[in-house]
Tab-separated table of C-alpha atoms in Angstrom:
chain	number	residue	atom	x	y	z
S	774	MET	CA	77.629	138.955	155.029
S	775	LYS	CA	77.929	142.723	154.592
S	776	ARG	CA	81.448	143.724	155.673
S	777	ILE	CA	84.089	142.616	153.165
S	778	GLY	CA	87.796	143.217	153.732
S	779	ILE	CA	90.240	143.323	150.804
S	780	VAL	CA	93.458	142.123	152.412
S	781	ASN	CA	96.951	141.052	151.466
S	782	GLN	CA	100.080	141.772	153.463
S	783	LYS	CA	102.012	142.162	150.213
S	784	GLY	CA	101.810	145.306	148.104
S	785	GLY	CA	101.410	145.485	144.356
S	786	VAL	CA	98.913	142.646	144.011
S	787	GLY	CA	95.903	144.673	142.863
S	788	LYS	CA	94.317	145.083	146.290
S	789	THR	CA	93.179	148.687	145.930
S	790	THR	CA	92.292	148.196	142.262
S	791	THR	CA	90.036	145.391	143.425
S	792	ALA	CA	88.509	147.386	146.284
S	793	VAL	CA	87.669	150.320	144.021
S	794	ASN	CA	86.367	148.467	140.998
S	795	LEU	CA	84.486	145.809	142.944
S	796	SER	CA	82.735	148.618	144.830
S	797	VAL	CA	81.883	150.376	141.577
S	798	TYR	CA	80.401	147.308	139.925
S	799	LEU	CA	78.472	146.269	143.031
S	800	ALA	CA	76.904	149.736	143.013
S	801	ARG	CA	76.139	149.451	139.309
S	802	ALA	CA	74.409	146.153	140.059
S	803	GLY	CA	72.014	147.966	142.400
S	804	GLN	CA	73.828	147.511	145.706
S	805	ARG	CA	74.274	150.365	148.170
S	806	VAL	CA	78.018	150.325	148.817
S	807	LEU	CA	80.318	152.085	151.265
S	808	LEU	CA	84.044	151.892	150.455
S	809	ILE	CA	86.361	152.729	153.354
S	810	ASP	CA	89.971	153.572	152.483
S	811	LEU	CA	92.203	152.412	155.343
S	812	ASP	CA	95.558	152.727	153.585
S	813	PRO	CA	97.773	155.742	154.473
S	814	GLN	CA	98.853	155.763	150.823
S	815	VAL	CA	95.252	156.919	150.085
S	816	ASN	CA	95.226	155.146	146.717
S	817	ALA	CA	91.545	154.218	146.811
S	818	THR	CA	90.681	157.829	147.601
S	819	SER	CA	92.851	159.356	144.876
S	820	GLY	CA	91.912	156.601	142.439
S	821	LEU	CA	88.319	157.808	142.659
S	822	GLY	CA	89.426	161.390	142.060
S	823	ARG	CA	88.810	162.511	145.638
S	824	VAL	CA	90.784	164.046	148.487
S	825	ALA	CA	89.873	164.142	152.158
S	826	GLU	CA	88.911	167.710	153.021
S	827	GLY	CA	88.786	167.878	156.798
S	828	SER	CA	86.945	164.602	157.332
S	829	SER	CA	88.468	161.164	156.862
S	830	ILE	CA	88.638	157.717	158.372
S	831	TYR	CA	91.446	159.060	160.587
S	832	ASN	CA	89.000	161.485	162.213
S	833	VAL	CA	86.536	158.646	162.700
S	834	LEU	CA	89.012	156.214	164.255
S	835	VAL	CA	91.140	158.589	166.332
S	836	GLU	CA	89.003	161.657	167.001
S	837	LYS	CA	85.706	159.725	167.279
S	838	MET	CA	83.983	161.684	164.512
S	839	THR	CA	80.748	160.004	163.439
S	840	PRO	CA	81.270	158.018	160.227
S	841	ALA	CA	78.401	159.815	158.494
S	842	GLN	CA	80.322	163.090	158.786
S	843	ALA	CA	83.202	161.675	156.749
S	844	VAL	CA	81.204	160.158	153.891
S	845	LEU	CA	81.702	161.410	150.329
S	846	ASN	CA	79.214	160.459	147.632
S	847	ILE	CA	80.972	159.094	144.540
S	848	ALA	CA	78.103	157.897	142.357
S	849	ASP	CA	74.603	156.498	142.616
S	850	GLY	CA	74.815	153.754	145.217
S	851	LEU	CA	78.488	154.330	146.030
S	852	ASP	CA	79.918	156.297	148.972
S	853	LEU	CA	83.496	156.647	150.191
S	854	ILE	CA	85.082	157.373	153.538
S	855	PRO	CA	88.473	158.691	152.394
S	856	ALA	CA	91.892	158.217	153.935
S	857	THR	CA	94.724	160.624	154.645
S	858	PRO	CA	98.429	159.982	155.315
S	859	ASP	CA	97.644	160.841	158.959
S	860	LEU	CA	96.552	157.230	159.339
S	861	VAL	CA	100.197	156.354	159.904
S	862	GLY	CA	99.881	158.081	163.271
S	863	ALA	CA	96.839	156.069	164.282
S	864	ALA	CA	98.775	152.840	164.809
S	865	ALA	CA	99.332	153.133	168.570
S	866	GLU	CA	95.715	153.909	169.392
S	867	LEU	CA	94.353	151.215	167.090
S	868	LEU	CA	96.717	148.616	168.492
S	869	GLU	CA	95.159	149.240	171.895
S	870	ASN	CA	91.640	149.075	170.446
S	871	PRO	CA	91.506	146.584	167.550
S	872	THR	CA	87.693	146.761	167.413
S	873	ARG	CA	87.486	150.535	166.898
S	874	LEU	CA	86.754	150.159	163.168
S	875	SER	CA	84.075	147.565	163.825
S	876	GLU	CA	82.375	149.919	166.268
S	877	ALA	CA	82.470	152.760	163.739
S	878	ILE	CA	81.002	150.609	160.976
S	879	GLY	CA	78.208	149.559	163.305
S	880	ALA	CA	77.088	153.185	163.486
S	881	ILE	CA	76.570	153.507	159.729
S	882	GLU	CA	76.212	150.112	158.068
S	883	ALA	CA	72.408	149.978	158.246
S	884	GLY	CA	72.255	152.248	155.211
S	885	TYR	CA	74.303	149.916	153.008
S	886	ASP	CA	74.173	146.484	151.414
S	887	ALA	CA	77.967	146.155	151.423
S	888	VAL	CA	80.850	147.801	153.259
S	889	ILE	CA	84.167	147.300	151.441
S	890	LEU	CA	87.324	147.760	153.528
S	891	ASP	CA	90.570	148.484	151.675
S	892	ALA	CA	93.369	147.457	154.044
S	893	PRO	CA	96.995	148.606	153.789
S	894	PRO	CA	99.649	146.163	152.504
S	895	SER	CA	100.840	145.067	155.939
S	896	LEU	CA	99.692	143.130	158.991
S	897	GLY	CA	99.847	146.140	161.320
S	898	PRO	CA	97.138	147.707	163.526
S	899	LEU	CA	95.068	149.036	160.607
S	900	THR	CA	94.843	145.624	158.966
S	901	LEU	CA	94.136	144.032	162.341
S	902	ASN	CA	91.179	146.413	162.702
S	903	VAL	CA	89.982	145.347	159.243
S	904	LEU	CA	90.218	141.669	160.204
S	905	ALA	CA	88.380	142.343	163.464
S	906	ALA	CA	85.599	144.179	161.611
S	907	ALA	CA	85.117	142.081	158.468
S	908	GLU	CA	82.762	139.167	157.967
S	909	GLY	CA	84.257	138.068	154.673
S	910	LEU	CA	87.732	138.416	153.175
S	911	ILE	CA	88.821	138.728	149.581
S	912	VAL	CA	92.539	138.018	149.170
S	913	PRO	CA	94.009	139.233	145.858
S	914	VAL	CA	97.132	137.337	144.817
S	915	GLN	CA	99.326	138.059	141.853
S	916	ALA	CA	99.899	135.225	139.420
S	917	GLU	CA	103.488	134.580	140.507
S	918	TYR	CA	105.476	131.986	142.397
S	919	TYR	CA	104.999	131.898	146.179
S	920	ALA	CA	101.387	133.075	145.823
S	921	LEU	CA	100.171	130.039	147.771
S	922	GLU	CA	102.693	130.607	150.563
S	923	GLY	CA	101.493	134.204	150.925
S	924	VAL	CA	97.886	133.076	151.251
S	925	ALA	CA	98.858	130.434	153.809
S	926	GLY	CA	100.659	133.019	155.954
S	927	LEU	CA	97.707	135.388	155.866
S	928	MET	CA	95.237	132.638	156.725
S	929	HIS	CA	97.300	131.760	159.794
S	930	THR	CA	96.767	135.328	160.988
S	931	VAL	CA	93.065	135.076	160.105
S	932	ASP	CA	92.754	131.946	162.237
S	933	GLN	CA	94.290	133.803	165.173
S	934	VAL	CA	91.908	136.744	164.728
S	935	ARG	CA	88.936	134.404	164.427
S	936	THR	CA	89.880	132.743	167.706
S	937	GLY	CA	90.624	135.896	169.656
S	938	LEU	CA	88.627	138.779	168.173
S	939	ASN	CA	86.197	137.925	165.417
S	940	PRO	CA	84.665	134.451	165.206
S	941	ALA	CA	82.460	135.583	162.293
S	942	LEU	CA	85.447	136.119	159.979
S	943	ARG	CA	85.461	133.901	156.876
S	944	LEU	CA	87.395	133.702	153.618
S	945	LEU	CA	85.055	134.778	150.836
S	946	GLY	CA	87.601	133.973	148.173
S	947	VAL	CA	91.136	134.211	146.782
S	948	LEU	CA	91.317	136.375	143.657
S	949	ILE	CA	94.019	135.808	141.040
S	950	THR	CA	95.196	139.139	139.619
S	951	MET	CA	97.591	140.324	136.916
S	952	TYR	CA	96.966	137.095	135.061
S	953	ASP	CA	98.544	136.633	131.628
S	954	PRO	CA	97.146	133.525	129.923
S	955	ARG	CA	99.984	133.610	127.380
S	956	THR	CA	102.574	132.703	130.018
S	957	LEU	CA	103.201	129.284	131.450
S	958	LEU	CA	103.854	130.887	134.853
S	959	SER	CA	100.337	132.313	135.150
S	960	GLN	CA	98.829	129.000	134.104
S	961	GLN	CA	100.929	127.079	136.647
S	962	VAL	CA	100.126	129.491	139.478
S	963	GLU	CA	96.400	129.264	138.759
S	964	ALA	CA	96.549	125.467	138.609
S	965	ASN	CA	98.482	125.335	141.895
S	966	LEU	CA	96.064	127.636	143.710
S	967	ARG	CA	92.999	125.770	142.455
S	968	ALA	CA	94.537	122.381	143.299
S	969	ASN	CA	95.265	123.470	146.868
S	970	LEU	CA	92.358	125.801	147.637
S	971	GLY	CA	89.611	124.492	145.368
S	972	GLU	CA	86.392	126.511	145.480
S	973	LYS	CA	88.019	129.119	147.714
S	974	VAL	CA	89.557	130.564	144.531
S	975	PHE	CA	87.220	132.825	142.553
S	976	TRP	CA	86.427	131.578	139.075
S	977	THR	CA	86.856	135.144	137.889
S	978	VAL	CA	90.479	135.978	137.087
S	979	ILE	CA	91.681	139.572	136.732
S	980	PRO	CA	93.917	139.958	133.677
S	981	ARG	CA	97.055	141.992	133.372
S	982	ASN	CA	95.546	145.012	131.649
S	983	VAL	CA	97.111	148.391	130.887
S	984	ARG	CA	93.747	150.172	131.239
S	985	LEU	CA	93.451	148.997	134.845
S	986	ALA	CA	96.888	150.436	135.548
S	987	GLU	CA	96.101	153.751	133.849
S	988	ALA	CA	92.680	154.457	135.333
S	989	PRO	CA	93.782	155.586	138.850
S	990	SER	CA	96.161	158.183	137.417
S	991	HIS	CA	93.108	159.825	135.876
S	992	GLY	CA	91.105	159.628	139.101
S	993	ARG	CA	88.607	157.286	137.483
S	994	ASP	CA	87.444	153.743	138.010
S	995	ILE	CA	87.698	151.241	135.167
S	996	ALA	CA	83.974	151.449	134.369
S	997	GLN	CA	84.418	155.137	133.589
S	998	TYR	CA	87.855	155.006	132.050
S	999	ALA	CA	87.679	151.950	129.803
S	1000	PRO	CA	84.270	150.254	130.101
S	1001	THR	CA	84.884	147.823	127.224
S	1002	SER	CA	88.357	146.712	128.383
S	1003	SER	CA	89.123	143.209	129.561
S	1004	GLY	CA	89.745	144.610	133.050
S	1005	ALA	CA	86.291	146.184	133.181
S	1006	HIS	CA	84.613	142.959	132.062
S	1007	ALA	CA	86.568	140.999	134.683
S	1008	TYR	CA	85.526	143.248	137.574
S	1009	ARG	CA	81.907	143.187	136.457
S	1010	ARG	CA	82.043	139.372	136.554
S	1011	LEU	CA	83.767	139.475	139.939
S	1012	ALA	CA	80.975	141.641	141.379
S	1013	GLU	CA	78.426	139.096	140.161
S	1014	GLU	CA	80.407	136.239	141.667
S	1015	VAL	CA	80.838	138.065	144.984
S	1016	MET	CA	77.096	138.679	145.210
S	1017	ARG	CA	76.430	134.973	144.600
S	1018	ARG	CA	78.960	133.908	147.244
S	1019	VAL	CA	77.560	136.341	149.787
S	1020	GLN	CA	74.059	134.970	149.250
S	1021	GLU	CA	75.326	131.412	149.670
S	1022	ALA	CA	77.421	132.152	152.777
């Protein structure tokens, strides 16, 4: 399992934070990682302190640029294909060709141990392309009521994609984010998710942490910005858990 999509149709659940910091800690663990920003809000790109300068995932998907031409090196073991707001205009073409992303990844993935796909917070054509390309899914969910219902709705879509487009697609895990152990709500949400989804929920829980919220505004990942913070420790543990799950898949 090499292609991992970070997907949730709801915004504000820590999806891009997870995509960026998981990629960083996988690279720090010795993996060769390609992060592809597929969100027109370009948060993964800006959160790593980069901008697309003439070459982006839009050029790859719409103008058929080779993926290698759009790659930016971020750090040892970590590359990025950035996004631009132009992705909003790619919807019509991608709806007609939901496997375009998968084809593009196929041209470059041999050089990587993991390809992380940061999907937009919707179930539109870009996310459909992510679902058609991914082998494993990580679904971040905020520790709030209705978290289980949101996962159930997304998994219904995943089942449809698995039947029609991508039979290799599997749920790698549900990730609880913005967790505050001091509140009864967080504890109840975690208990509910684990009771209903069992081992599909990652043991690692991402805490509500101000350093995680601050880091993107400085164009830095959490390992650079606050390496001793609780958020940094959580994403390091998540990377270790993801590597174990991938090996067991």
